[in-house]
């Protein structure tokens, strides 16, 4: 408990968002419904399950397997990017970030790997990959429900930007060295069969909750029970700070969204597809793409412009996508020096470059 509290109170991101949420509560209008409990419970379930994987050294074993099967650093990076891009389509971008960032750190302990570049681009492709399916991220789920889109309707929006995303993934690999790496034999996984079966079953339950096949509360209960079964000390290693940070973020966004001047402004800038597309991108940079999608859907029925805007808008600032914040948080927890300034700067540069590229791509797809 002492270690958990120490980590929470040393979390600068949490403290900053806490201060801003307090200001929002004092000077703004906030409702309980502003806190998306589905997202909070989903994230908590995922973090708990990932903590169990880490405790059982399964992620380290996966890292060894990747190294064993690849001959070059570029090959390893390709595998990571493909896992991130295609995995996020079916298991959401949050799952991709939570799963792959620890794996990247484990791999970097064995071979020389540009961690910041890999994690930054991996996050970018998790955001882009998740945009291709209706259930890949929260904003897609919302847009499909709000505008009553069929699978065919949605894929007609997402597949073109998905193809562009995959082509850039292949192209960016040429910026990484094709250095040969020594073949490492993966160590044998020493996990008891009963613990492994319990974890696999729990993972399935959590994913069913994430994909909304079952109530998410069942996923949380399953993850808590699995933790108690495997090792109750895992509770102390769970990153509760990110949960509190997300709650603060929802409070801030709720208050900002109710400022009268913002509503008046949006009524004037949601008249053309270009203005909607641009507004979605800009607002995503400030309040993230999920609330941006919710906010803009109240003012227009141009779903293609909103979809492309919030998809491209997930690139850019650290708050443009909740997955970006999650990547920053994961890096802070796993880096040895606990410093995030270098990651923040380089992550932002990569995102701005991709934001510019996909802004042009989005404009072309709108016409």
mmCIF file of C-alpha atoms in Angstrom:
data_model
loop_
_atom_site.group_PDB
_atom_site.id
_atom_site.type_symbol
_atom_site.label_atom_id
_atom_site.label_comp_id
_atom_site.label_asym_id
_atom_site.label_seq_id
_atom_site.Cartn_x
_atom_site.Cartn_y
_atom_site.Cartn_z
ATOM 1 C CA UNK A 1 0.000 0.000 0.000
ATOM 2 C CA UNK A 2 2.848 2.400 0.877
ATOM 3 C CA UNK A 3 4.562 1.719 -2.462
ATOM 4 C CA UNK A 4 1.301 2.265 -4.335
ATOM 5 C CA UNK A 5 0.660 5.629 -2.638
ATOM 6 C CA UNK A 6 4.259 6.713 -3.239
ATOM 7 C CA UNK A 7 3.936 5.999 -6.960
ATOM 8 C CA UNK A 8 0.634 7.881 -7.145
ATOM 9 C CA UNK A 9 1.919 11.004 -5.398
ATOM 10 C CA UNK A 10 5.123 11.049 -7.470
ATOM 11 C CA UNK A 11 3.161 10.929 -10.720
ATOM 12 C CA UNK A 12 3.526 14.399 -12.270
ATOM 13 C CA UNK A 13 0.928 13.754 -14.980
ATOM 14 C CA UNK A 14 -1.608 12.755 -12.355
ATOM 15 C CA UNK A 15 -0.858 15.779 -10.180
ATOM 16 C CA UNK A 16 -1.189 18.215 -13.097
ATOM 17 C CA UNK A 17 -4.504 16.731 -14.261
ATOM 18 C CA UNK A 18 -5.732 16.637 -10.645
ATOM 19 C CA UNK A 19 -5.059 20.368 -10.293
ATOM 20 C CA UNK A 20 -6.855 21.082 -13.580
ATOM 21 C CA UNK A 21 -9.828 18.897 -12.635
ATOM 22 C CA UNK A 22 -10.168 20.712 -9.307
ATOM 23 C CA UNK A 23 -10.280 24.017 -11.214
ATOM 24 C CA UNK A 24 -12.909 22.488 -13.514
ATOM 25 C CA UNK A 25 -15.018 21.427 -10.532
ATOM 26 C CA UNK A 26 -14.763 24.893 -8.933
ATOM 27 C CA UNK A 27 -15.251 27.129 -11.969
ATOM 28 C CA UNK A 28 -16.916 24.870 -14.544
ATOM 29 C CA UNK A 29 -19.984 22.677 -14.893
ATOM 30 C CA UNK A 30 -19.282 18.987 -14.401
ATOM 31 C CA UNK A 31 -21.687 16.039 -14.352
ATOM 32 C CA UNK A 32 -21.090 12.484 -13.081
ATOM 33 C CA UNK A 33 -21.878 11.230 -16.580
ATOM 34 C CA UNK A 34 -18.749 13.006 -17.858
ATOM 35 C CA UNK A 35 -16.708 10.135 -16.442
ATOM 36 C CA UNK A 36 -16.992 7.283 -18.927
ATOM 37 C CA UNK A 37 -17.147 4.364 -16.510
ATOM 38 C CA UNK A 38 -17.006 1.821 -19.356
ATOM 39 C CA UNK A 39 -13.601 3.210 -20.345
ATOM 40 C CA UNK A 40 -12.402 3.369 -16.735
ATOM 41 C CA UNK A 41 -13.454 -0.197 -15.891
ATOM 42 C CA UNK A 42 -12.084 -1.469 -19.203
ATOM 43 C CA UNK A 43 -8.723 0.166 -18.588
ATOM 44 C CA UNK A 44 -8.545 -1.114 -15.010
ATOM 45 C CA UNK A 45 -9.338 -4.663 -16.140
ATOM 46 C CA UNK A 46 -6.656 -4.506 -18.823
ATOM 47 C CA UNK A 47 -4.012 -3.058 -16.506
ATOM 48 C CA UNK A 48 -4.642 -5.746 -13.901
ATOM 49 C CA UNK A 49 -4.364 -8.540 -16.495
ATOM 50 C CA UNK A 50 -1.153 -7.073 -17.938
ATOM 51 C CA UNK A 51 0.257 -6.918 -14.390
ATOM 52 C CA UNK A 52 -0.385 -10.647 -14.037
ATOM 53 C CA UNK A 53 1.386 -11.338 -17.354
ATOM 54 C CA UNK A 54 4.371 -9.306 -16.169
ATOM 55 C CA UNK A 55 4.429 -11.054 -12.787
ATOM 56 C CA UNK A 56 4.522 -14.462 -14.459
ATOM 57 C CA UNK A 57 7.312 -13.229 -16.831
ATOM 58 C CA UNK A 58 5.184 -14.165 -19.852
ATOM 59 C CA UNK A 59 5.886 -10.840 -21.588
ATOM 60 C CA UNK A 60 9.600 -11.416 -21.181
ATOM 61 C CA UNK A 61 9.165 -14.847 -22.767
ATOM 62 C CA UNK A 62 7.295 -13.281 -25.716
ATOM 63 C CA UNK A 63 10.139 -10.800 -26.133
ATOM 64 C CA UNK A 64 12.631 -13.678 -26.290
ATOM 65 C CA UNK A 65 10.525 -15.477 -28.894
ATOM 66 C CA UNK A 66 10.420 -12.374 -31.113
ATOM 67 C CA UNK A 67 14.220 -12.022 -30.939
ATOM 68 C CA UNK A 68 14.692 -15.734 -31.616
ATOM 69 C CA UNK A 69 12.592 -15.600 -34.806
ATOM 70 C CA UNK A 70 14.069 -12.363 -36.209
ATOM 71 C CA UNK A 71 17.524 -11.888 -37.746
ATOM 72 C CA UNK A 72 17.713 -8.079 -37.742
ATOM 73 C CA UNK A 73 16.601 -5.120 -35.631
ATOM 74 C CA UNK A 74 14.401 -4.022 -38.544
ATOM 75 C CA UNK A 75 12.700 -7.418 -38.507
ATOM 76 C CA UNK A 76 11.943 -7.076 -34.792
ATOM 77 C CA UNK A 77 10.559 -3.572 -35.287
ATOM 78 C CA UNK A 78 8.395 -4.796 -38.184
ATOM 79 C CA UNK A 79 6.888 -7.516 -35.975
ATOM 80 C CA UNK A 80 6.174 -4.991 -33.203
ATOM 81 C CA UNK A 81 4.519 -2.544 -35.627
ATOM 82 C CA UNK A 82 2.419 -5.271 -37.248
ATOM 83 C CA UNK A 83 1.285 -6.526 -33.831
ATOM 84 C CA UNK A 84 0.355 -2.975 -32.893
ATOM 85 C CA UNK A 85 -1.423 -2.151 -36.166
ATOM 86 C CA UNK A 86 -3.438 -5.336 -36.652
ATOM 87 C CA UNK A 87 -3.838 -6.175 -32.965
ATOM 88 C CA UNK A 88 -5.442 -2.815 -32.233
ATOM 89 C CA UNK A 89 -8.073 -3.469 -34.914
ATOM 90 C CA UNK A 90 -9.547 -6.302 -32.875
ATOM 91 C CA UNK A 91 -8.361 -5.707 -29.303
ATOM 92 C CA UNK A 92 -8.348 -1.853 -29.230
ATOM 93 C CA UNK A 93 -5.398 0.543 -29.201
ATOM 94 C CA UNK A 94 -5.299 0.549 -25.391
ATOM 95 C CA UNK A 95 -4.694 -3.215 -25.311
ATOM 96 C CA UNK A 96 -1.939 -2.833 -27.922
ATOM 97 C CA UNK A 97 -0.170 -0.160 -25.861
ATOM 98 C CA UNK A 98 -0.511 -1.987 -22.554
ATOM 99 C CA UNK A 99 0.766 -5.220 -24.074
ATOM 100 C CA UNK A 100 3.547 -4.058 -26.372
ATOM 101 C CA UNK A 101 5.315 -1.299 -24.408
ATOM 102 C CA UNK A 102 6.527 -3.748 -21.716
ATOM 103 C CA UNK A 103 7.600 -6.156 -24.489
ATOM 104 C CA UNK A 104 9.650 -3.405 -26.170
ATOM 105 C CA UNK A 105 11.394 -2.694 -22.869
ATOM 106 C CA UNK A 106 12.113 -6.384 -22.360
ATOM 107 C CA UNK A 107 13.583 -6.681 -25.867
ATOM 108 C CA UNK A 108 15.721 -3.561 -25.382
ATOM 109 C CA UNK A 109 17.391 -5.226 -22.400
ATOM 110 C CA UNK A 110 18.791 -7.885 -24.722
ATOM 111 C CA UNK A 111 19.603 -5.962 -27.921
ATOM 112 C CA UNK A 112 20.166 -2.333 -28.887
ATOM 113 C CA UNK A 113 16.797 -0.858 -29.801
ATOM 114 C CA UNK A 114 15.706 2.802 -30.258
ATOM 115 C CA UNK A 115 12.996 2.543 -27.596
ATOM 116 C CA UNK A 116 11.511 6.018 -27.922
ATOM 117 C CA UNK A 117 11.227 5.862 -31.713
ATOM 118 C CA UNK A 118 9.756 2.359 -31.632
ATOM 119 C CA UNK A 119 7.236 3.121 -28.874
ATOM 120 C CA UNK A 120 6.250 6.433 -30.489
ATOM 121 C CA UNK A 121 5.605 4.876 -33.897
ATOM 122 C CA UNK A 122 4.046 1.801 -32.320
ATOM 123 C CA UNK A 123 1.544 4.092 -30.572
ATOM 124 C CA UNK A 124 0.849 5.959 -33.805
ATOM 125 C CA UNK A 125 0.094 2.687 -35.601
ATOM 126 C CA UNK A 126 -2.040 1.465 -32.702
ATOM 127 C CA UNK A 127 -4.151 4.616 -33.128
ATOM 128 C CA UNK A 128 -4.310 4.226 -36.904
ATOM 129 C CA UNK A 129 -4.951 0.491 -36.833
ATOM 130 C CA UNK A 130 -7.727 0.804 -34.256
ATOM 131 C CA UNK A 131 -9.536 3.264 -36.525
ATOM 132 C CA UNK A 132 -10.181 0.587 -39.155
ATOM 133 C CA UNK A 133 -12.749 -1.497 -37.254
ATOM 134 C CA UNK A 134 -16.006 -0.353 -35.595
ATOM 135 C CA UNK A 135 -14.821 -1.619 -32.189
ATOM 136 C CA UNK A 136 -11.135 -0.673 -32.420
ATOM 137 C CA UNK A 137 -11.506 2.440 -30.271
ATOM 138 C CA UNK A 138 -14.185 4.326 -28.283
ATOM 139 C CA UNK A 139 -14.837 7.021 -30.891
ATOM 140 C CA UNK A 140 -15.594 4.423 -33.568
ATOM 141 C CA UNK A 141 -18.019 2.629 -31.256
ATOM 142 C CA UNK A 142 -19.743 5.948 -30.562
ATOM 143 C CA UNK A 143 -19.950 7.066 -34.203
ATOM 144 C CA UNK A 144 -21.318 3.706 -35.384
ATOM 145 C CA UNK A 145 -24.002 3.826 -32.687
ATOM 146 C CA UNK A 146 -24.882 7.528 -33.032
ATOM 147 C CA UNK A 147 -25.132 7.567 -36.842
ATOM 148 C CA UNK A 148 -26.518 3.986 -37.097
ATOM 149 C CA UNK A 149 -23.790 2.852 -39.491
ATOM 150 C CA UNK A 150 -23.700 -0.648 -40.913
ATOM 151 C CA UNK A 151 -20.433 -2.586 -41.088
ATOM 152 C CA UNK A 152 -20.290 -1.900 -44.839
ATOM 153 C CA UNK A 153 -20.897 1.829 -44.300
ATOM 154 C CA UNK A 154 -18.156 2.036 -41.721
ATOM 155 C CA UNK A 155 -15.593 0.047 -43.694
ATOM 156 C CA UNK A 156 -16.190 2.296 -46.699
ATOM 157 C CA UNK A 157 -14.950 5.135 -44.463
ATOM 158 C CA UNK A 158 -12.097 3.306 -42.784
ATOM 159 C CA UNK A 159 -10.459 1.074 -45.406
ATOM 160 C CA UNK A 160 -8.981 3.906 -47.531
ATOM 161 C CA UNK A 161 -7.272 5.570 -44.551
ATOM 162 C CA UNK A 162 -6.296 2.089 -43.345
ATOM 163 C CA UNK A 163 -4.524 1.345 -46.614
ATOM 164 C CA UNK A 164 -2.603 4.633 -46.424
ATOM 165 C CA UNK A 165 -1.653 3.809 -42.828
ATOM 166 C CA UNK A 166 -0.307 0.370 -43.755
ATOM 167 C CA UNK A 167 1.756 1.803 -46.623
ATOM 168 C CA UNK A 168 3.383 4.352 -44.301
ATOM 169 C CA UNK A 169 4.120 1.529 -41.840
ATOM 170 C CA UNK A 170 6.101 -0.317 -44.489
ATOM 171 C CA UNK A 171 7.875 2.851 -45.641
ATOM 172 C CA UNK A 172 8.953 3.976 -42.161
ATOM 173 C CA UNK A 173 10.875 0.716 -41.661
ATOM 174 C CA UNK A 174 13.559 1.951 -44.070
ATOM 175 C CA UNK A 175 14.525 4.595 -41.485
ATOM 176 C CA UNK A 176 15.624 1.848 -39.081
ATOM 177 C CA UNK A 177 18.951 0.029 -39.440
ATOM 178 C CA UNK A 178 18.999 -3.510 -40.738
ATOM 179 C CA UNK A 179 21.607 -4.608 -38.207
ATOM 180 C CA UNK A 180 22.187 -8.310 -37.738
ATOM 181 C CA UNK A 181 21.512 -9.591 -34.252
ATOM 182 C CA UNK A 182 22.857 -12.659 -32.560
ATOM 183 C CA UNK A 183 20.339 -15.437 -32.217
ATOM 184 C CA UNK A 184 19.161 -15.867 -28.665
ATOM 185 C CA UNK A 185 17.501 -19.016 -27.451
ATOM 186 C CA UNK A 186 14.294 -18.314 -25.605
ATOM 187 C CA UNK A 187 14.204 -19.572 -22.062
ATOM 188 C CA UNK A 188 11.585 -22.124 -21.120
ATOM 189 C CA UNK A 189 8.436 -20.612 -19.684
ATOM 190 C CA UNK A 190 8.180 -21.679 -16.041
ATOM 191 C CA UNK A 191 4.541 -21.010 -15.233
ATOM 192 C CA UNK A 192 2.289 -23.508 -13.565
ATOM 193 C CA UNK A 193 -0.365 -24.975 -15.825
ATOM 194 C CA UNK A 194 -3.215 -23.956 -13.517
ATOM 195 C CA UNK A 195 -2.028 -20.343 -13.373
ATOM 196 C CA UNK A 196 -1.626 -20.208 -17.150
ATOM 197 C CA UNK A 197 -5.096 -21.642 -17.757
ATOM 198 C CA UNK A 198 -6.616 -19.210 -15.267
ATOM 199 C CA UNK A 199 -4.872 -16.294 -16.980
ATOM 200 C CA UNK A 200 -5.943 -17.376 -20.478
ATOM 201 C CA UNK A 201 -9.547 -17.747 -19.326
ATOM 202 C CA UNK A 202 -9.420 -14.353 -17.588
ATOM 203 C CA UNK A 203 -7.922 -12.714 -20.677
ATOM 204 C CA UNK A 204 -10.796 -14.079 -22.750
ATOM 205 C CA UNK A 205 -13.349 -12.708 -20.281
ATOM 206 C CA UNK A 206 -11.650 -9.300 -20.273
ATOM 207 C CA UNK A 207 -11.561 -9.147 -24.082
ATOM 208 C CA UNK A 208 -15.243 -10.096 -24.263
ATOM 209 C CA UNK A 209 -15.945 -7.166 -21.953
ATOM 210 C CA UNK A 210 -13.738 -4.807 -23.973
ATOM 211 C CA UNK A 211 -15.616 -5.800 -27.141
ATOM 212 C CA UNK A 212 -18.967 -5.317 -25.319
ATOM 213 C CA UNK A 213 -20.107 -8.933 -25.646
ATOM 214 C CA UNK A 214 -20.531 -9.061 -21.866
ATOM 215 C CA UNK A 215 -20.862 -6.304 -19.223
ATOM 216 C CA UNK A 216 -17.420 -4.897 -18.440
ATOM 217 C CA UNK A 217 -17.994 -5.381 -14.710
ATOM 218 C CA UNK A 218 -17.640 -9.139 -15.264
ATOM 219 C CA UNK A 219 -14.234 -8.522 -16.829
ATOM 220 C CA UNK A 220 -13.110 -6.499 -13.829
ATOM 221 C CA UNK A 221 -14.324 -9.155 -11.383
ATOM 222 C CA UNK A 222 -12.542 -11.865 -13.380
ATOM 223 C CA UNK A 223 -9.268 -9.926 -13.387
ATOM 224 C CA UNK A 224 -9.476 -9.292 -9.638
ATOM 225 C CA UNK A 225 -10.233 -12.954 -8.892
ATOM 226 C CA UNK A 226 -7.400 -14.133 -11.140
ATOM 227 C CA UNK A 227 -4.972 -11.811 -9.340
ATOM 228 C CA UNK A 228 -6.009 -13.207 -5.971
ATOM 229 C CA UNK A 229 -5.595 -16.747 -7.308
ATOM 230 C CA UNK A 230 -2.160 -16.208 -8.871
ATOM 231 C CA UNK A 231 -0.571 -13.908 -6.268
ATOM 232 C CA UNK A 232 -2.313 -11.253 -4.180
ATOM 233 C CA UNK A 233 0.856 -9.109 -4.075
ATOM 234 C CA UNK A 234 0.182 -8.208 -7.737
ATOM 235 C CA UNK A 235 -2.454 -5.764 -6.482
ATOM 236 C CA UNK A 236 0.385 -3.533 -5.250
ATOM 237 C CA UNK A 237 2.040 -3.356 -8.687
ATOM 238 C CA UNK A 238 -1.073 -2.237 -10.587
ATOM 239 C CA UNK A 239 -0.804 1.288 -12.035
ATOM 240 C CA UNK A 240 -3.778 2.935 -10.335
ATOM 241 C CA UNK A 241 -2.360 6.356 -11.208
ATOM 242 C CA UNK A 242 -3.405 6.081 -14.852
ATOM 243 C CA UNK A 243 -6.977 5.348 -13.779
ATOM 244 C CA UNK A 244 -7.056 8.493 -11.645
ATOM 245 C CA UNK A 245 -5.457 10.465 -14.484
ATOM 246 C CA UNK A 246 -8.182 9.371 -16.903
ATOM 247 C CA UNK A 247 -10.902 10.325 -14.399
ATOM 248 C CA UNK A 248 -9.338 13.787 -14.083
ATOM 249 C CA UNK A 249 -9.174 14.028 -17.852
ATOM 250 C CA UNK A 250 -12.872 13.229 -18.265
ATOM 251 C CA UNK A 251 -13.755 15.889 -15.679
ATOM 252 C CA UNK A 252 -11.672 18.521 -17.495
ATOM 253 C CA UNK A 253 -13.178 17.653 -20.884
ATOM 254 C CA UNK A 254 -16.704 17.759 -19.492
ATOM 255 C CA UNK A 255 -16.188 21.266 -18.124
ATOM 256 C CA UNK A 256 -14.548 22.552 -21.319
ATOM 257 C CA UNK A 257 -17.338 21.109 -23.474
ATOM 258 C CA UNK A 258 -19.966 23.150 -21.614
ATOM 259 C CA UNK A 259 -18.342 26.530 -22.069
ATOM 260 C CA UNK A 260 -20.974 28.590 -23.991
ATOM 261 C CA UNK A 261 -18.383 30.225 -26.253
ATOM 262 C CA UNK A 262 -17.280 26.804 -27.508
ATOM 263 C CA UNK A 263 -20.840 25.861 -28.472
ATOM 264 C CA UNK A 264 -21.322 29.133 -30.326
ATOM 265 C CA UNK A 265 -18.022 28.656 -32.111
ATOM 266 C CA UNK A 266 -18.863 25.085 -33.165
ATOM 267 C CA UNK A 267 -22.186 26.176 -34.649
ATOM 268 C CA UNK A 268 -20.269 28.473 -36.983
ATOM 269 C CA UNK A 269 -17.497 26.063 -38.017
ATOM 270 C CA UNK A 270 -19.512 22.928 -38.781
ATOM 271 C CA UNK A 271 -20.976 24.038 -42.097
ATOM 272 C CA UNK A 272 -18.649 22.339 -44.640
ATOM 273 C CA UNK A 273 -16.833 18.995 -44.729
ATOM 274 C CA UNK A 274 -13.462 20.778 -44.691
ATOM 275 C CA UNK A 275 -14.357 22.906 -41.657
ATOM 276 C CA UNK A 276 -15.707 19.859 -39.800
ATOM 277 C CA UNK A 277 -12.613 17.825 -40.667
ATOM 278 C CA UNK A 278 -10.294 20.631 -39.556
ATOM 279 C CA UNK A 279 -12.289 21.366 -36.391
ATOM 280 C CA UNK A 280 -12.239 17.680 -35.440
ATOM 281 C CA UNK A 281 -8.454 17.628 -35.782
ATOM 282 C CA UNK A 282 -7.905 20.847 -33.821
ATOM 283 C CA UNK A 283 -10.358 19.974 -31.044
ATOM 284 C CA UNK A 284 -8.769 16.516 -30.722
ATOM 285 C CA UNK A 285 -5.433 18.189 -30.007
ATOM 286 C CA UNK A 286 -7.010 19.959 -27.042
ATOM 287 C CA UNK A 287 -9.579 17.552 -25.576
ATOM 288 C CA UNK A 288 -8.668 14.231 -27.301
ATOM 289 C CA UNK A 289 -10.464 12.575 -30.198
ATOM 290 C CA UNK A 290 -13.094 10.682 -28.176
ATOM 291 C CA UNK A 291 -14.846 13.748 -26.677
ATOM 292 C CA UNK A 292 -14.203 15.622 -29.939
ATOM 293 C CA UNK A 293 -16.269 12.994 -31.785
ATOM 294 C CA UNK A 294 -19.049 13.243 -29.205
ATOM 295 C CA UNK A 295 -19.023 17.040 -29.275
ATOM 296 C CA UNK A 296 -19.070 17.485 -33.064
ATOM 297 C CA UNK A 297 -21.722 14.828 -33.669
ATOM 298 C CA UNK A 298 -24.244 17.151 -31.985
ATOM 299 C CA UNK A 299 -23.709 19.818 -34.644
ATOM 300 C CA UNK A 300 -23.505 17.955 -37.967
ATOM 301 C CA UNK A 301 -24.398 14.733 -39.784
ATOM 302 C CA UNK A 302 -21.255 14.699 -41.966
ATOM 303 C CA UNK A 303 -19.989 11.466 -40.436
ATOM 304 C CA UNK A 304 -17.145 11.007 -42.947
ATOM 305 C CA UNK A 305 -15.635 14.381 -42.023
ATOM 306 C CA UNK A 306 -15.962 13.676 -38.297
ATOM 307 C CA UNK A 307 -14.528 10.169 -38.652
ATOM 308 C CA UNK A 308 -11.509 11.272 -40.689
ATOM 309 C CA UNK A 309 -11.024 14.300 -38.443
ATOM 310 C CA UNK A 310 -10.912 12.401 -35.157
ATOM 311 C CA UNK A 311 -8.845 9.599 -36.727
ATOM 312 C CA UNK A 312 -6.190 12.033 -37.967
ATOM 313 C CA UNK A 313 -6.733 14.085 -34.811
ATOM 314 C CA UNK A 314 -5.498 11.185 -32.688
ATOM 315 C CA UNK A 315 -2.052 12.139 -33.985
ATOM 316 C CA UNK A 316 -0.327 15.256 -32.682
ATOM 317 C CA UNK A 317 -0.309 16.253 -29.023
ATOM 318 C CA UNK A 318 0.060 13.870 -26.108
ATOM 319 C CA UNK A 319 -3.633 14.404 -25.250
ATOM 320 C CA UNK A 320 -4.900 13.941 -28.823
ATOM 321 C CA UNK A 321 -5.656 10.302 -28.014
ATOM 322 C CA UNK A 322 -6.096 8.635 -24.651
ATOM 323 C CA UNK A 323 -3.753 5.926 -25.960
ATOM 324 C CA UNK A 324 -1.021 8.579 -26.234
ATOM 325 C CA UNK A 325 -1.352 9.329 -22.532
ATOM 326 C CA UNK A 326 -1.268 5.622 -21.821
ATOM 327 C CA UNK A 327 1.992 5.236 -23.783
ATOM 328 C CA UNK A 328 3.558 8.144 -21.874
ATOM 329 C CA UNK A 329 2.449 6.611 -18.598
ATOM 330 C CA UNK A 330 3.810 3.177 -19.501
ATOM 331 C CA UNK A 331 7.151 4.653 -20.561
ATOM 332 C CA UNK A 332 7.427 6.574 -17.295
ATOM 333 C CA UNK A 333 6.760 3.466 -15.235
ATOM 334 C CA UNK A 334 9.165 1.199 -17.117
ATOM 335 C CA UNK A 335 12.089 3.540 -17.850
ATOM 336 C CA UNK A 336 14.972 3.236 -15.413
ATOM 337 C CA UNK A 337 15.483 6.979 -14.918
ATOM 338 C CA UNK A 338 11.717 7.622 -14.693
ATOM 339 C CA UNK A 339 12.241 10.685 -16.943
ATOM 340 C CA UNK A 340 9.639 11.385 -19.623
ATOM 341 C CA UNK A 341 10.926 14.712 -21.013
ATOM 342 C CA UNK A 342 12.958 13.118 -23.816
ATOM 343 C CA UNK A 343 10.115 10.735 -24.685
ATOM 344 C CA UNK A 344 7.587 13.585 -24.654
ATOM 345 C CA UNK A 345 9.682 15.724 -27.023
ATOM 346 C CA UNK A 346 10.481 12.986 -29.550
ATOM 347 C CA UNK A 347 6.974 11.501 -29.345
ATOM 348 C CA UNK A 348 5.518 14.923 -30.198
ATOM 349 C CA UNK A 349 7.866 15.395 -33.171
ATOM 350 C CA UNK A 350 6.932 12.009 -34.663
ATOM 351 C CA UNK A 351 3.250 12.740 -34.157
ATOM 352 C CA UNK A 352 3.417 16.179 -35.768
ATOM 353 C CA UNK A 353 5.084 14.682 -38.854
ATOM 354 C CA UNK A 354 2.377 12.024 -39.122
ATOM 355 C CA UNK A 355 -0.340 14.596 -38.406
ATOM 356 C CA UNK A 356 0.824 16.640 -41.409
ATOM 357 C CA UNK A 357 1.016 13.564 -43.694
ATOM 358 C CA UNK A 358 -2.419 12.290 -42.703
ATOM 359 C CA UNK A 359 -3.965 15.761 -42.856
ATOM 360 C CA UNK A 360 -3.078 15.780 -46.560
ATOM 361 C CA UNK A 361 -4.308 12.186 -46.944
ATOM 362 C CA UNK A 362 -7.568 13.051 -45.194
ATOM 363 C CA UNK A 363 -8.175 16.035 -47.472
ATOM 364 C CA UNK A 364 -7.681 13.838 -50.542
ATOM 365 C CA UNK A 365 -10.056 11.194 -49.185
ATOM 366 C CA UNK A 366 -12.753 13.787 -48.465
ATOM 367 C CA UNK A 367 -12.949 14.733 -52.149
#
